[in-house]
Short mmCIF file of N, CA and C in Angstrom, two decimals:
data_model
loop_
_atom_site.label_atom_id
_atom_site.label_comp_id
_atom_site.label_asym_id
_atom_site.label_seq_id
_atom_site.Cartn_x
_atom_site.Cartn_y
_atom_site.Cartn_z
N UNK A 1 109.09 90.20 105.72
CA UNK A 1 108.50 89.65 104.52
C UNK A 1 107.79 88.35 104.90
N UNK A 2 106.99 87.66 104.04
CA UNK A 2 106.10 86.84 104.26
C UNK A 2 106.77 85.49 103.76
N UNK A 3 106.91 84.12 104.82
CA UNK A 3 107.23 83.42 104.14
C UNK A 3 107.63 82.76 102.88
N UNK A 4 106.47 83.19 102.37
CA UNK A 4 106.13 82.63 100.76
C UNK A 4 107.91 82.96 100.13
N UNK A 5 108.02 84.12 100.48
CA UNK A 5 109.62 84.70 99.78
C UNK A 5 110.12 84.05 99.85
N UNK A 6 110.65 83.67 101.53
CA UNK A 6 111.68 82.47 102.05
C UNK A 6 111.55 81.42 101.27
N UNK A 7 110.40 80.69 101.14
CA UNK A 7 110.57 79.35 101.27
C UNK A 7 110.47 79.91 100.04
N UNK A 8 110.35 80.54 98.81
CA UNK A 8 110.35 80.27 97.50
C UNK A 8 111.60 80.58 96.84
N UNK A 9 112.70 81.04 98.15
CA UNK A 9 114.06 81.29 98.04
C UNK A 9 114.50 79.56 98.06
N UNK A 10 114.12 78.95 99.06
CA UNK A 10 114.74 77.71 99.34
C UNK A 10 114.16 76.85 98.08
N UNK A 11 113.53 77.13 97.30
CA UNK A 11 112.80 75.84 96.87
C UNK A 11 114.18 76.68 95.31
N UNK A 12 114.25 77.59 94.59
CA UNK A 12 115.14 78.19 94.37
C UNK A 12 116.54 77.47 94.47
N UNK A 13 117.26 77.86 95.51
CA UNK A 13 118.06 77.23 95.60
C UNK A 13 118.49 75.86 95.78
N UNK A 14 117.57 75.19 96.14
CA UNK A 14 117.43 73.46 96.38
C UNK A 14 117.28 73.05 94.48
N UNK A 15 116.51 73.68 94.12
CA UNK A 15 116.40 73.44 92.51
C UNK A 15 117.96 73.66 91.73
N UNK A 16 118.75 75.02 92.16
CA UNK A 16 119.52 74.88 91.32
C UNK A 16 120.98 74.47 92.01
N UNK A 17 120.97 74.27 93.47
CA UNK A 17 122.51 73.74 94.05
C UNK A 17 122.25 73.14 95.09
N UNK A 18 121.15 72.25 94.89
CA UNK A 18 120.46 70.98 96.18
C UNK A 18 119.79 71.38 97.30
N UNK A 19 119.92 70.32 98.12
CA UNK A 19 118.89 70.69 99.86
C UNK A 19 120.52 71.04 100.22
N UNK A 20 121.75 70.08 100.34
CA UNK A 20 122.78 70.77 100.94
C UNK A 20 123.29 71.73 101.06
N UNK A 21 122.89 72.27 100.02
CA UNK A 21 123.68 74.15 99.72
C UNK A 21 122.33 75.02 100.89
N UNK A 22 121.00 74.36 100.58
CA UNK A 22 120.13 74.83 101.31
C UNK A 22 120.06 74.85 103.10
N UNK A 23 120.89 73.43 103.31
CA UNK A 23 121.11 73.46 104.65
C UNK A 23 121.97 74.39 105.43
N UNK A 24 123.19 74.54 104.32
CA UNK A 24 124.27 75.23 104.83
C UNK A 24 123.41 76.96 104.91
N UNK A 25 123.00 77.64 104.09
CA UNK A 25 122.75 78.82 104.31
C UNK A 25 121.96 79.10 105.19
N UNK A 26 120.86 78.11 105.38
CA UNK A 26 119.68 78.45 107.09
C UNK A 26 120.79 78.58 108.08
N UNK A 27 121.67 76.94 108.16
CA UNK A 27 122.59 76.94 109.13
C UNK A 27 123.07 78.82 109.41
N UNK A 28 123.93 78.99 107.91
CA UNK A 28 124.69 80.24 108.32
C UNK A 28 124.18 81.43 108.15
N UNK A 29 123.03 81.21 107.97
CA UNK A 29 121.74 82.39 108.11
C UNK A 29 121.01 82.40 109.95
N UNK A 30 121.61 81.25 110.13
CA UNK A 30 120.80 81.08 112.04
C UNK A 30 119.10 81.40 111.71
N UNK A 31 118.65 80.77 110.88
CA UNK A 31 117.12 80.67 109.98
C UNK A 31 116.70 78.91 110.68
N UNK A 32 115.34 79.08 110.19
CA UNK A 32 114.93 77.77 110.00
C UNK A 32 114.67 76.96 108.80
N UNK A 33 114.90 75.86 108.58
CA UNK A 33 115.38 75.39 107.04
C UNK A 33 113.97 75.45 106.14
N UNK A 34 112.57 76.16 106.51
CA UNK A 34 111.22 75.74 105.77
C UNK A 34 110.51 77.25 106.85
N UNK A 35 109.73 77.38 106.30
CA UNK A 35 108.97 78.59 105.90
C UNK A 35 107.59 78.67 105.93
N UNK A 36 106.91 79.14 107.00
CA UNK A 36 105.41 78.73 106.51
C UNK A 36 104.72 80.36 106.04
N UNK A 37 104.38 79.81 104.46
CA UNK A 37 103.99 80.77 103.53
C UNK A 37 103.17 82.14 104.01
N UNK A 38 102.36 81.84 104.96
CA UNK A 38 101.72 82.89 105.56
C UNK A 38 101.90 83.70 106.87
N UNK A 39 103.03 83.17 107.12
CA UNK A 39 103.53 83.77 108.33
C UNK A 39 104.31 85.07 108.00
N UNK A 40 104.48 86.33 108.86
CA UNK A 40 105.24 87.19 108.57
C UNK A 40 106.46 86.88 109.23
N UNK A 41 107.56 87.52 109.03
CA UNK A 41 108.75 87.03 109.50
C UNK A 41 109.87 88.48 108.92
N UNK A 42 110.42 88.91 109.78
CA UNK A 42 111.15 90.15 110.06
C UNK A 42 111.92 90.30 108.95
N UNK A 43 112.30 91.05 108.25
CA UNK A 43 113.30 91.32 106.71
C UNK A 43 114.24 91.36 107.29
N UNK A 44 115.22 90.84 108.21
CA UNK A 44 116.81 90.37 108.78
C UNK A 44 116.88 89.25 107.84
N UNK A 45 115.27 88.61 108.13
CA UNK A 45 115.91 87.05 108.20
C UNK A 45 115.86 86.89 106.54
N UNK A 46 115.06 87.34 105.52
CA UNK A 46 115.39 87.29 104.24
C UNK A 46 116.92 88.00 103.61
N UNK A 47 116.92 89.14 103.89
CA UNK A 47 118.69 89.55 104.01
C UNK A 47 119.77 88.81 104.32
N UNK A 48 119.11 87.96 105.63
CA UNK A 48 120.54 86.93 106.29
C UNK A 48 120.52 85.94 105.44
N UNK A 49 119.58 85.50 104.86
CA UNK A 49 119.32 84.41 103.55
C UNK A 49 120.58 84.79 102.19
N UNK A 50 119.82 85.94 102.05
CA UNK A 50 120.64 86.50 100.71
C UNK A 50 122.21 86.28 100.84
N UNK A 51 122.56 87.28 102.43
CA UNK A 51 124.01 87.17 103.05
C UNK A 51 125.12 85.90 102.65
N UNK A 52 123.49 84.46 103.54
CA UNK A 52 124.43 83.44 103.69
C UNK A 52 124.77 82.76 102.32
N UNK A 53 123.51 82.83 101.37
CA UNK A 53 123.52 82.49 100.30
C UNK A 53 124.81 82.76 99.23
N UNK A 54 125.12 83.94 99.11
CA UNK A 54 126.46 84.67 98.50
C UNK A 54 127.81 84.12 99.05
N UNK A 55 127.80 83.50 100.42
CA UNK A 55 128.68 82.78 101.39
C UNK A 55 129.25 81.27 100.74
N UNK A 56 127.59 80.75 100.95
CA UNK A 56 127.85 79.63 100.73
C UNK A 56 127.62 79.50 99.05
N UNK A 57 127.45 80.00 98.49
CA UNK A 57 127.33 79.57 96.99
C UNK A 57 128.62 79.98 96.05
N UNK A 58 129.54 81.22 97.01
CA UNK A 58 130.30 81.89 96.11
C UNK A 58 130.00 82.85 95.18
N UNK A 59 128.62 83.27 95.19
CA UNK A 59 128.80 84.85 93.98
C UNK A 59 127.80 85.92 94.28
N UNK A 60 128.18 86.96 94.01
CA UNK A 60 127.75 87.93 94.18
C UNK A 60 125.94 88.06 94.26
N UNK A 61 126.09 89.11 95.62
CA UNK A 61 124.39 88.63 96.48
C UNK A 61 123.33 89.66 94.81
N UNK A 62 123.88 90.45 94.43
CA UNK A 62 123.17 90.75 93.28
C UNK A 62 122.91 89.95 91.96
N UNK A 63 123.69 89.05 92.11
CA UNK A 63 123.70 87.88 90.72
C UNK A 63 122.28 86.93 91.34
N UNK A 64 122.51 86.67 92.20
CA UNK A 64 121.64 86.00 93.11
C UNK A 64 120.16 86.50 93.14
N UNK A 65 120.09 87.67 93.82
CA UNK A 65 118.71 88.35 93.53
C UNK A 65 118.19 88.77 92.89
N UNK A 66 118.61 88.62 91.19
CA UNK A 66 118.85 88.52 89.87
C UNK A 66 117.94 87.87 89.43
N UNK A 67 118.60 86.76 89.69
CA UNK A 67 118.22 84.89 89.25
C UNK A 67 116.91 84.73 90.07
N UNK A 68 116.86 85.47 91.51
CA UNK A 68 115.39 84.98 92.19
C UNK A 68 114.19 85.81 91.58
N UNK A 69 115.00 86.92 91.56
CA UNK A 69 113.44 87.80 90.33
C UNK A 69 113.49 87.16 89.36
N UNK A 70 113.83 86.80 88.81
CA UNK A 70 113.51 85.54 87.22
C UNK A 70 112.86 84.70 87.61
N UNK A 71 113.14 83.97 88.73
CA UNK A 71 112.55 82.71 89.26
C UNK A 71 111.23 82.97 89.46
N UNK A 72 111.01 84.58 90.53
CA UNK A 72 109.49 84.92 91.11
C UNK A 72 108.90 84.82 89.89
N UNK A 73 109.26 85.42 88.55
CA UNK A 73 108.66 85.92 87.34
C UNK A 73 108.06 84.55 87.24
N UNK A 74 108.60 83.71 86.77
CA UNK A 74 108.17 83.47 86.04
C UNK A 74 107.99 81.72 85.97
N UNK A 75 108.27 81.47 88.02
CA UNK A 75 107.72 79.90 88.46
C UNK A 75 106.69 80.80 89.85
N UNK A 76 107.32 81.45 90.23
CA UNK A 76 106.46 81.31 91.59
C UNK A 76 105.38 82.07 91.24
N UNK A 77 105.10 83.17 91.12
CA UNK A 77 104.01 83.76 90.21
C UNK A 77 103.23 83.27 89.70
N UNK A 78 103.49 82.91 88.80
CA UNK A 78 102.72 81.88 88.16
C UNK A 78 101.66 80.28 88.71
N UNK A 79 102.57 80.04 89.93
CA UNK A 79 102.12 78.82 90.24
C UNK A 79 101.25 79.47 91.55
N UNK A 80 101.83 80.50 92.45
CA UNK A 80 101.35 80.83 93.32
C UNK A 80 99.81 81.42 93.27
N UNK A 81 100.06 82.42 91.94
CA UNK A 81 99.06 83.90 92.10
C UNK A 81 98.90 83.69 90.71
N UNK A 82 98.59 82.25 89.87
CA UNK A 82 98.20 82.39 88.76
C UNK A 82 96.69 83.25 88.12
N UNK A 83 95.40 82.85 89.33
CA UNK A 83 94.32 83.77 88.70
C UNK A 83 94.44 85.55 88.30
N UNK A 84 95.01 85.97 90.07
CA UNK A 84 95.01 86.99 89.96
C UNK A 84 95.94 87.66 88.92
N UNK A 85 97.42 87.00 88.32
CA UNK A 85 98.06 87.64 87.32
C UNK A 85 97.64 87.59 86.01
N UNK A 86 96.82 86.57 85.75
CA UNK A 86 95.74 86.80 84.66
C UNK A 86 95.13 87.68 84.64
N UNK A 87 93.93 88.05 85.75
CA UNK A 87 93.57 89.70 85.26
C UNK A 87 94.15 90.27 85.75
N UNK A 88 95.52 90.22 86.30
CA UNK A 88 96.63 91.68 85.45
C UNK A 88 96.59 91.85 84.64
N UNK A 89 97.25 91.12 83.65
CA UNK A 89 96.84 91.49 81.92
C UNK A 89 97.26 90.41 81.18
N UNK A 90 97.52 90.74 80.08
CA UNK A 90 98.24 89.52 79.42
C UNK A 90 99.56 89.50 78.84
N UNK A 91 100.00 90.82 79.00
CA UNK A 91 101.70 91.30 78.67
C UNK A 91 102.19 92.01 79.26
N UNK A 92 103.69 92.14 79.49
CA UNK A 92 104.50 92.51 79.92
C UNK A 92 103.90 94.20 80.54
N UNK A 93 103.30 94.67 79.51
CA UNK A 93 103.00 96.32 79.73
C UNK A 93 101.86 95.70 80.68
N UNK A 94 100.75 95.63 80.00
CA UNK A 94 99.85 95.17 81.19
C UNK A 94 100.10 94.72 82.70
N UNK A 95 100.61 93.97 82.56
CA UNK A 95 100.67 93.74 84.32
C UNK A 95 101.40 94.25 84.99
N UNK A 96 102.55 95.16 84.25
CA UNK A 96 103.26 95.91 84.85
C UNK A 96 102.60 97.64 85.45
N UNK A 97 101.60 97.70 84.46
CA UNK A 97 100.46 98.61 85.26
C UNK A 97 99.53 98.68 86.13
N UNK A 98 99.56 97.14 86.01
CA UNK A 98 98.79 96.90 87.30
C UNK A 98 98.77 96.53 88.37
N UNK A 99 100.34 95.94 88.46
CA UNK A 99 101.49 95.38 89.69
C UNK A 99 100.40 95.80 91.07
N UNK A 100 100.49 97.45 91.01
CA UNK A 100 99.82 98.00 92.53
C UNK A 100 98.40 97.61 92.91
N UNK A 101 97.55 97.21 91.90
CA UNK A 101 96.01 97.04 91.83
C UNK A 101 96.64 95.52 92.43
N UNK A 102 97.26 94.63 91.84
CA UNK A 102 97.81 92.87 92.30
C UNK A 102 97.81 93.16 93.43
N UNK A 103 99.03 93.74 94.14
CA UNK A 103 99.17 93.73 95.68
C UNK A 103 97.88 94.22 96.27
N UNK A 104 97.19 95.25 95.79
CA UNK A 104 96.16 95.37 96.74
C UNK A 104 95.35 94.29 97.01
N UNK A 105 94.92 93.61 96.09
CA UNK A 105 93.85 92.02 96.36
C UNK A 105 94.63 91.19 97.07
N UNK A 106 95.99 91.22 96.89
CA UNK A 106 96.90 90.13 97.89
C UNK A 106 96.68 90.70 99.37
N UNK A 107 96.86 91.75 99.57
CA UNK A 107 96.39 92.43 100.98
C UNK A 107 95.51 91.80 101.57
N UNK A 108 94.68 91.12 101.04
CA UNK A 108 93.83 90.44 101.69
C UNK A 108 94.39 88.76 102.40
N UNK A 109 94.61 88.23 101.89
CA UNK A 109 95.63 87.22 102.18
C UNK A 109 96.82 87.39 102.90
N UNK A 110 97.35 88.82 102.95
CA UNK A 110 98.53 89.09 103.65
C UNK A 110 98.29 90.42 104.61
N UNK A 111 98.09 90.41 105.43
CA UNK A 111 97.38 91.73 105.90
C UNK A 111 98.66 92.70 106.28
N UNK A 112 99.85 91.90 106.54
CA UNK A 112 100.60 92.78 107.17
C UNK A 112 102.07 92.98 105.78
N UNK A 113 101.21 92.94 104.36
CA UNK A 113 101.82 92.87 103.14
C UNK A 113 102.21 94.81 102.84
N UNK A 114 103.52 94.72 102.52
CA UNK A 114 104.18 96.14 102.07
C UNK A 114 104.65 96.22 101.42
N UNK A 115 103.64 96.49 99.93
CA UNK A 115 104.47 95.87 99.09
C UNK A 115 105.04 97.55 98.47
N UNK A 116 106.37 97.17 97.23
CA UNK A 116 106.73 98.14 96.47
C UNK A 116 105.04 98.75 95.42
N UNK A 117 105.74 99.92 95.23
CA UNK A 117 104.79 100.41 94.04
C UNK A 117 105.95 100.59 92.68
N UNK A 118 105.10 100.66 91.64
CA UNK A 118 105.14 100.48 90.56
C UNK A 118 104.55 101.61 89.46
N UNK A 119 104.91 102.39 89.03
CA UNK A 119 104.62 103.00 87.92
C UNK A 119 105.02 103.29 86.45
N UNK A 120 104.65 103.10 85.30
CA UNK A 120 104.86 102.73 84.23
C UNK A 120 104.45 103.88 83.27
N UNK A 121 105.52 104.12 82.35
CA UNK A 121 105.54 105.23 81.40
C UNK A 121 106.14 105.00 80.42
N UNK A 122 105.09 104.84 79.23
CA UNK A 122 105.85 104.15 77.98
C UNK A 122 106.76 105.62 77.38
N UNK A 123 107.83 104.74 76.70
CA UNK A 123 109.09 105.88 76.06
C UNK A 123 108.71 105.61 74.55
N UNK A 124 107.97 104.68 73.82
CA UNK A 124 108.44 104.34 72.51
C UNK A 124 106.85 103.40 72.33
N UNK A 125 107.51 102.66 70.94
CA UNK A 125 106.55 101.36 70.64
C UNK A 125 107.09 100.26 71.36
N UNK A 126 108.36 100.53 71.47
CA UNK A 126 109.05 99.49 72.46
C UNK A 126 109.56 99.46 73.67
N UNK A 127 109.08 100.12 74.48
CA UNK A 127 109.87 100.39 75.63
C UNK A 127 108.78 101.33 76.77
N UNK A 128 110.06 101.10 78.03
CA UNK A 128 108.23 101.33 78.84
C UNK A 128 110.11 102.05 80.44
N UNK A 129 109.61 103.14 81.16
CA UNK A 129 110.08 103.56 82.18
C UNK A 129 109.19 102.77 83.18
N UNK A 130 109.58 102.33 84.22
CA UNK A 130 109.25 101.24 85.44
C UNK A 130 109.63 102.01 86.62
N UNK A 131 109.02 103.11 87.17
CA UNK A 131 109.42 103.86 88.21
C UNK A 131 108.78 103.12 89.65
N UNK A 132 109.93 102.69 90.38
CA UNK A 132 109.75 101.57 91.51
C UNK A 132 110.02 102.05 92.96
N UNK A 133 109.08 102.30 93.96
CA UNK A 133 109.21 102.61 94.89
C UNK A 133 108.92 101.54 96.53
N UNK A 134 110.08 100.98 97.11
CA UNK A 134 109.74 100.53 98.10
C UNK A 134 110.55 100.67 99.36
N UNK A 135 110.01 100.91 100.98
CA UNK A 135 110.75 100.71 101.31
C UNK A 135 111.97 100.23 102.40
N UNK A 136 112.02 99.13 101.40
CA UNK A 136 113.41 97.84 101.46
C UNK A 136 114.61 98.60 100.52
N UNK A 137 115.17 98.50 101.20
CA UNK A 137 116.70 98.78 100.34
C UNK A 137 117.42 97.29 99.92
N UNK A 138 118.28 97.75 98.49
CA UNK A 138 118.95 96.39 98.49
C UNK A 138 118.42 95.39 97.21
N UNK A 139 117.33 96.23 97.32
CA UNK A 139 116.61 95.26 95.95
C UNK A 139 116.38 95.09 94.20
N UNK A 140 117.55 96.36 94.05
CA UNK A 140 117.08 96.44 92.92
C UNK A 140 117.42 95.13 91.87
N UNK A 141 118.70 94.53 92.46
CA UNK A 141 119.00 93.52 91.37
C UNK A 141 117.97 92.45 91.26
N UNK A 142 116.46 91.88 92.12
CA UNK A 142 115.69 91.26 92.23
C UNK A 142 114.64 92.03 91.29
N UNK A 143 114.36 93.39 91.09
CA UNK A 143 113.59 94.07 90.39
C UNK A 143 114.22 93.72 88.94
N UNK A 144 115.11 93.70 88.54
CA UNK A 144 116.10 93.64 87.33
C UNK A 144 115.81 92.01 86.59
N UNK A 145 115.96 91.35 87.34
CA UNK A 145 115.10 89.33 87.39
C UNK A 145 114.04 89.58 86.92
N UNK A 146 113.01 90.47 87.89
CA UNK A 146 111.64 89.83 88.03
C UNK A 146 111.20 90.46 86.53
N UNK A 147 111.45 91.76 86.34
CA UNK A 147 111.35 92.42 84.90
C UNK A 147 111.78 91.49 83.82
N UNK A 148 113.25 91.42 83.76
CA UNK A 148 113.56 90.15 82.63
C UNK A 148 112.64 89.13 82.37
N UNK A 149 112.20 88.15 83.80
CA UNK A 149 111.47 87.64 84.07
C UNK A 149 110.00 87.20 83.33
N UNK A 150 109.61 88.66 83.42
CA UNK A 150 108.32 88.67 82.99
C UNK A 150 108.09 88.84 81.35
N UNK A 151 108.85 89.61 81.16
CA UNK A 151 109.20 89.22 79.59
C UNK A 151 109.69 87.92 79.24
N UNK A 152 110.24 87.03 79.82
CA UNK A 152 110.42 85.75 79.53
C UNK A 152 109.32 85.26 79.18
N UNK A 153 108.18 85.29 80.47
CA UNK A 153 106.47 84.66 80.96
C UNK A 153 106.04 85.17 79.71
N UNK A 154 105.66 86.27 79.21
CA UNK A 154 104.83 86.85 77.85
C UNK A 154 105.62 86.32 76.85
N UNK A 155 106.98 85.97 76.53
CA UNK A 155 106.97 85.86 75.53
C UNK A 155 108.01 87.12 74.69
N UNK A 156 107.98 88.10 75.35
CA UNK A 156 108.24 89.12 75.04
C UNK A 156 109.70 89.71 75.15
N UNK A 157 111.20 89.62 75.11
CA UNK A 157 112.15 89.68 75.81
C UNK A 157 112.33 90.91 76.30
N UNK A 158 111.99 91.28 77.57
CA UNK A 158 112.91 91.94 78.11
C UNK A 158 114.41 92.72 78.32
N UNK A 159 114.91 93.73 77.77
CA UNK A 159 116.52 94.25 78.13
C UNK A 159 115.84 95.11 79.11
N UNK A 160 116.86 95.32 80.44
CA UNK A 160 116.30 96.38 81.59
C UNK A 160 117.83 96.64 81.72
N UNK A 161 117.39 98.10 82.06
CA UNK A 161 118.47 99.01 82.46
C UNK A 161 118.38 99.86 83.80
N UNK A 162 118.57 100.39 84.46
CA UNK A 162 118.70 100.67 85.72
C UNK A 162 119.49 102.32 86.12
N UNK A 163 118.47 103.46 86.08
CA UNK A 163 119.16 104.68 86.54
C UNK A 163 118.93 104.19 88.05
N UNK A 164 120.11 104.81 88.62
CA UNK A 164 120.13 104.80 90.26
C UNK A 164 119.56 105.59 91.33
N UNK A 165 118.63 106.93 90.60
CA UNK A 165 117.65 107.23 90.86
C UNK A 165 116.80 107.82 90.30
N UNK A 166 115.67 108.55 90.40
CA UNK A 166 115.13 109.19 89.64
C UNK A 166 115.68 110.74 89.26
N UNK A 167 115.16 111.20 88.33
CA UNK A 167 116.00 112.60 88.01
C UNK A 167 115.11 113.75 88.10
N UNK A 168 113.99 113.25 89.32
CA UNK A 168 112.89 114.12 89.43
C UNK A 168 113.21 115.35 90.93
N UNK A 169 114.20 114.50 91.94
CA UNK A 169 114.51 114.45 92.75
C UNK A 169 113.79 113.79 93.88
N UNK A 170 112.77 113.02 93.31
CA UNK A 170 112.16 111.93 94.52
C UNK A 170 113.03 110.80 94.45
N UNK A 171 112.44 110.08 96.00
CA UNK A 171 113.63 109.56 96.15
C UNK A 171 113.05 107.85 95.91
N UNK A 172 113.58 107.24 94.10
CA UNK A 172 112.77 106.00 93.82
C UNK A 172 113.86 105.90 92.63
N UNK A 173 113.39 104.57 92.42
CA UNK A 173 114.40 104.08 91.08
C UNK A 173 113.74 104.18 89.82
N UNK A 174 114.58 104.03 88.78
CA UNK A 174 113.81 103.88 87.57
C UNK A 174 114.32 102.74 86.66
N UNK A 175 113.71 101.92 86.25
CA UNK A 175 113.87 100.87 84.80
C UNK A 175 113.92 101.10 83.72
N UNK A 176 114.57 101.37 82.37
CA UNK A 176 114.09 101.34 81.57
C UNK A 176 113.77 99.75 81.21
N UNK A 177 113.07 99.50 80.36
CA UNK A 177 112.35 98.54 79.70
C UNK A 177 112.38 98.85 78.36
N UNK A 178 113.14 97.52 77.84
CA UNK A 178 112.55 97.72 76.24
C UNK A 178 112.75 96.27 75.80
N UNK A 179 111.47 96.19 75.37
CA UNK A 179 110.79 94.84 74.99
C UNK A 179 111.06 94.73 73.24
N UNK A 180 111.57 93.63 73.34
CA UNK A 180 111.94 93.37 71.87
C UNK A 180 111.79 92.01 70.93
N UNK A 181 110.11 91.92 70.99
CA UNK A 181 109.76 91.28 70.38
C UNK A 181 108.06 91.57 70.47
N UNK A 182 107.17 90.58 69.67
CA UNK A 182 105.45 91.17 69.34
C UNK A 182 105.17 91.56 70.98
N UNK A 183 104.43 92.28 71.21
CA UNK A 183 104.04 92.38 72.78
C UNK A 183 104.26 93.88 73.12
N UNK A 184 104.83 94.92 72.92
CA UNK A 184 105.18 96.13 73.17
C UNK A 184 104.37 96.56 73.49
N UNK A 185 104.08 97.87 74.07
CA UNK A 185 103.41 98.52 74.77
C UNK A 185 102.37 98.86 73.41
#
C-alpha cells in the first residue's frame, strides 16, 4: 500500500491516543515512525501497523479498522482527494458508483495503485447493495468505517451490514447500505 495509508494511520492515531501510543506501535510494528505519501511500501507493513496497534492500544484490530474507515471517509478524503471526490458526486449513492472511475484518475499519481472495486445496486428508496472486491484480505471492518463514514460526509446516515460473501458464488463481499435520512439513492 502507498504511504498515504500509513501515515494517515499515524496521524489517526496520534489524534486520538498521542505521538506515544504512535511510537510504541512503529516500535512494535519494526516500521518507521512517518511515511512518505508516495512511496509504495509492502502490505506486511500496514497489517504489522494494524497488529501492533490492537497490542498497544488494547482493542480489537476490527474496532480499529472501523474507526480508520470513518477517519479515511471523512478527514483524509476529503483533505487529500478533495477535487476529484467532488466529481464523484455529491452523495453517498453517487460516489459510491463511482469509487472505480476515482481510483482510476488516482492511477495516475499512484502507478503501482490496486485498488478494491466497487459495485452498487440499489434495493429500495433507501438503501443501496455495495458489492466489494479486493485483493487484500482482512478488510472488511475498514470498508464498514469508510461506508458509515461517508454517510457521515453527505450528511446522510449510514447503517451497513455485512453478508460474508456473496450468494452468487463469486468470490466478493457484500454491504448492505441503508441510508436514513434526505440523500437516498
Amino acid at each position: 500500500m502507498y504511504g498515504l495509508i500509513n501515515e494517515a494511520m499515524r496521524r489517526h492515531v496520534v489524534e486520538n491516543a498521542g505521538p506515544a501510543a504512535w511510537s510504541s506501535i512503529a516500535l512494535r510494528a519494526e516500521t518507521s515512525q512517518t511515511f512518505a505519501a508516495l512511496h509504495y511500501y509492502d502490505d506486511s507493513v500496514t497489517y504489522a501497523l494494524v497488529g501492533a496497534a490492537s497490542e498497544v492500544l488494547d482493542a480489537p484490530a476490527e474496532d480499529l479498522l472501523r474507526g480508520f474507515g470513518h477517519y479515511w471517509s471523512t478527514r483524509v478524503g476529503p483533505e487529500s482527494y478533495g477535487d476529484i471526490l467532488g466529481a464523484t458526486g455529491t452523495d453517498v449513492a453517487s460516489v459510491l458508483r463511482n469509487l472505480d472511475e476515482m481510483h482510476a484518475r488516482l492511477q495516475s499519481l499512484y502507478p503501482e495503485l490496486r485498488p478494491p472495486s466497487f459495485d452498487v445496486v440499489e434495493t429500495g428508496e433507501d438503501g443501496l447493495d455495495v458489492h466489494y472486491r479486493s485483493e487484500r484480505a482482512g478488510l472488511v471492518p475498514f470498508v464498514v468505517g469508510l461506508l458509515e463514514g461517508l454517510g457521515d460526509l453527505y450528511g446522510t446516515p449510514a447503517a451497513v451490514t455485512h453478508d460474508a460473501v456473496a450468494s452468487d458464488g463469486t468470490d466478493h463481499e457484500v454491504f448492505h447500505v441503508r441510508l436514513t435520512a434526505s440523500g437516498a439513492p
